[in-house]
XYZ file of C-alpha atoms in Angstrom:
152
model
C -39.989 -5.387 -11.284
C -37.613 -3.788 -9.382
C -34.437 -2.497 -11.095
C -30.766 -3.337 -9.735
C -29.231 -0.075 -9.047
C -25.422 -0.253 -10.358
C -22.705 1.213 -8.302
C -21.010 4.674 -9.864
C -17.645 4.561 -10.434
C -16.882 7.032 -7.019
C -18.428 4.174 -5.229
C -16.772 1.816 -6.436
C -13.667 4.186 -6.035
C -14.363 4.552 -2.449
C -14.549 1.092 -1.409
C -11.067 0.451 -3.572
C -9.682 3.178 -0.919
C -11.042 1.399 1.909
C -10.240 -2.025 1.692
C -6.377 -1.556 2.895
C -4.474 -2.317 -0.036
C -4.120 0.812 -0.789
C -3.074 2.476 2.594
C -0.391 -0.881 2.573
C 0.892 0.130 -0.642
C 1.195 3.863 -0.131
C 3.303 2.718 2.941
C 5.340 0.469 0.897
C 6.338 3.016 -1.491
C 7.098 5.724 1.342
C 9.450 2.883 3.079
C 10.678 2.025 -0.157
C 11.644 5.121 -1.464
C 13.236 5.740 1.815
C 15.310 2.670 1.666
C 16.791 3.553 -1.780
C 18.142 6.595 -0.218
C 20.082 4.169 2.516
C 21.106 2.001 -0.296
C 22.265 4.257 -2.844
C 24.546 5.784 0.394
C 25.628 2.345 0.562
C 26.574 1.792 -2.479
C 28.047 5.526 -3.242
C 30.222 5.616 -0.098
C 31.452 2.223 0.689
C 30.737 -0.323 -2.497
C 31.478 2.428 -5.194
C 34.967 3.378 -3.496
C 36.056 -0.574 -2.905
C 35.097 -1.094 -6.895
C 36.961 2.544 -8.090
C 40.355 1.160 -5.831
C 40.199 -1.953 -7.519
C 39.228 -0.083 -11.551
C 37.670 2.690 -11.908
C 34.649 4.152 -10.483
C 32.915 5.578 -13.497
C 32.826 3.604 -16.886
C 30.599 5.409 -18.862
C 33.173 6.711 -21.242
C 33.745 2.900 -22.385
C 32.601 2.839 -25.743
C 32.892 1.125 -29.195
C 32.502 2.756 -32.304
C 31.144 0.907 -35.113
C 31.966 3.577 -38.477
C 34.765 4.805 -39.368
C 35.349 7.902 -37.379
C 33.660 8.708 -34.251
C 34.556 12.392 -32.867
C 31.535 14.254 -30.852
C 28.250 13.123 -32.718
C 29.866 11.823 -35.758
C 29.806 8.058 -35.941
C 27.760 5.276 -34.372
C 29.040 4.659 -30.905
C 27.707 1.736 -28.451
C 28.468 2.879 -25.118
C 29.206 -0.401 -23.300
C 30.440 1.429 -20.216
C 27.259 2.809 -19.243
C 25.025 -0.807 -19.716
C 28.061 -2.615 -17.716
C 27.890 0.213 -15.309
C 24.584 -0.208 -15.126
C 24.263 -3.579 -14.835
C 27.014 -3.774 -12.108
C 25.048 -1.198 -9.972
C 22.132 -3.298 -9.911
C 23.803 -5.803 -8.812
C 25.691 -4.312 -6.003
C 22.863 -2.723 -5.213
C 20.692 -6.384 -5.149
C 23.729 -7.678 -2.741
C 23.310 -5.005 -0.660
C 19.250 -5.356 -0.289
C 19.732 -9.131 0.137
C 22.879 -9.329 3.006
C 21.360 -6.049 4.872
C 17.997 -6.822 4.838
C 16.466 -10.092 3.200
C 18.879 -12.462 5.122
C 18.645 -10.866 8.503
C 14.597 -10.443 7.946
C 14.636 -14.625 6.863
C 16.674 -15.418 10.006
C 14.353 -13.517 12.962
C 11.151 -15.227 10.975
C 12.706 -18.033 11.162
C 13.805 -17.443 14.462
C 9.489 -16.154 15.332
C 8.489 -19.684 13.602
C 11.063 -22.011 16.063
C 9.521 -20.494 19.260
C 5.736 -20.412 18.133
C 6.111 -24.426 16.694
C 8.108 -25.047 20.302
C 5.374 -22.801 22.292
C 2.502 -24.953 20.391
C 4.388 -28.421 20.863
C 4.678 -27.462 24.694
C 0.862 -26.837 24.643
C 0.382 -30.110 22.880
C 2.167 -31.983 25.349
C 0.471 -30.570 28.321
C -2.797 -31.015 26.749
C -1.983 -34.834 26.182
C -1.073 -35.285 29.488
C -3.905 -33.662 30.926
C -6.030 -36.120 28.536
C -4.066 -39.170 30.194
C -4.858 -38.005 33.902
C -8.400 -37.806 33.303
C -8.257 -41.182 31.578
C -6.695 -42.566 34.829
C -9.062 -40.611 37.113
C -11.791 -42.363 34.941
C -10.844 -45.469 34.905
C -9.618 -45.434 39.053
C -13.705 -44.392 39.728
C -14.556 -47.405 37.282
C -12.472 -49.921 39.181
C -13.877 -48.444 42.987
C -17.182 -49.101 41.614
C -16.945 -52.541 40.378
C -15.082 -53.607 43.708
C -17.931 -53.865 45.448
C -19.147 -50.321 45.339
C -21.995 -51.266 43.700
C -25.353 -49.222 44.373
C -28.403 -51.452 44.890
C-alpha cells in the first residue's frame, strides 16, 4: 500500500501565492489606497468648501444631551454631528468615486463592447458572403457539367 503524502501547510501556502489572486489584490489595495488620497483631496478642497459656504464645514460639536446637565464629561451626550458628518462624507465621497470614475469607466467599456460586437458583425458578414460565392461557384460547375459536359 502506498501512502498519500499530504501537502504541508508552506505548500499549500506557496501555491496560494502563486495562483495570482494575490499579486491582483496586493495591486488593488496599493491603487486603492492611492485613490483615497485623490478623493479625500477632492472632497477636502472642493466638496468640503461648497458644503461649509452653504452651513458649516465641521458639525461635530452638534450634540444632544439626554440628563440633566451636560458640562465636560458630566451628562450623557449623543453627538449627532459627528454620525451626520459622517454619514454625509461617505456620501460625498461615494458621488465623487461614482461621477469621476465608475461612470466614465462604464462609458469607454461600453464604448470597447460597441466596436468589438460591430468588428465581429463585420466579420460575420464577410464570412456569409464568402459562404454565398462559393455556393454560386458550386453550383455554376454543377450546371457546366450537366450541359453537356458530361465525361464518358
Amino acid at each position: 500500500m502506498s501512502e498519500k503524502k499530504e501537502p504541508s501547510v508552506w505548500d499549500g501556502f506557496k501555491a496560494f501565492l502563486m495562483r495570482g489572486n494575490v499579486v491582483d489584490l496586493a495591486v488593488a489595495v496599493v491603487i486603492g489606497a492611492a485613490f483615497t488620497n485623490i478623493v479625500n483631496a477632492v472632497v477636502k478642497g472642493i466638496i468640503n468648501p461648497l458644503v461649509g459656504a452653504i452651513g458649516t464645514k465641521n458639525l461635530d460639536h452638534y450634540s444632544s444631551c439626554l440628563s440633566t446637565t451636560c458640562e465636560g464629561d458630566q451628562g450623557i451626550q449623543i453627538l449627532w454631528g459627528s454620525v451626520l458628518g459622517a454619514a454625509l462624507s461617505f456620501v460625498i465621497t461615494a458621488g465623487v468615486v461614482y461621477f469621476l470614475m465608475v461612470l466614465p469607466m462604464a462609458k469607454y467599456l461600453a464604448r470597447v463592447e460597441a466596436r468589438r460586437k460591430a468588428k465581429e458583425s463585420t466579420h460575420e458578414v464577410i464570412e456569409v458572403t464568402e459562404l454565398e460565392v462559393l455556393k454560386e461557384i458550386r453550383d455554376a460547375l454543377v450546371a457546366q457539367r450537366g450541359s453537356g459536359h458530361n465525361e464518358p
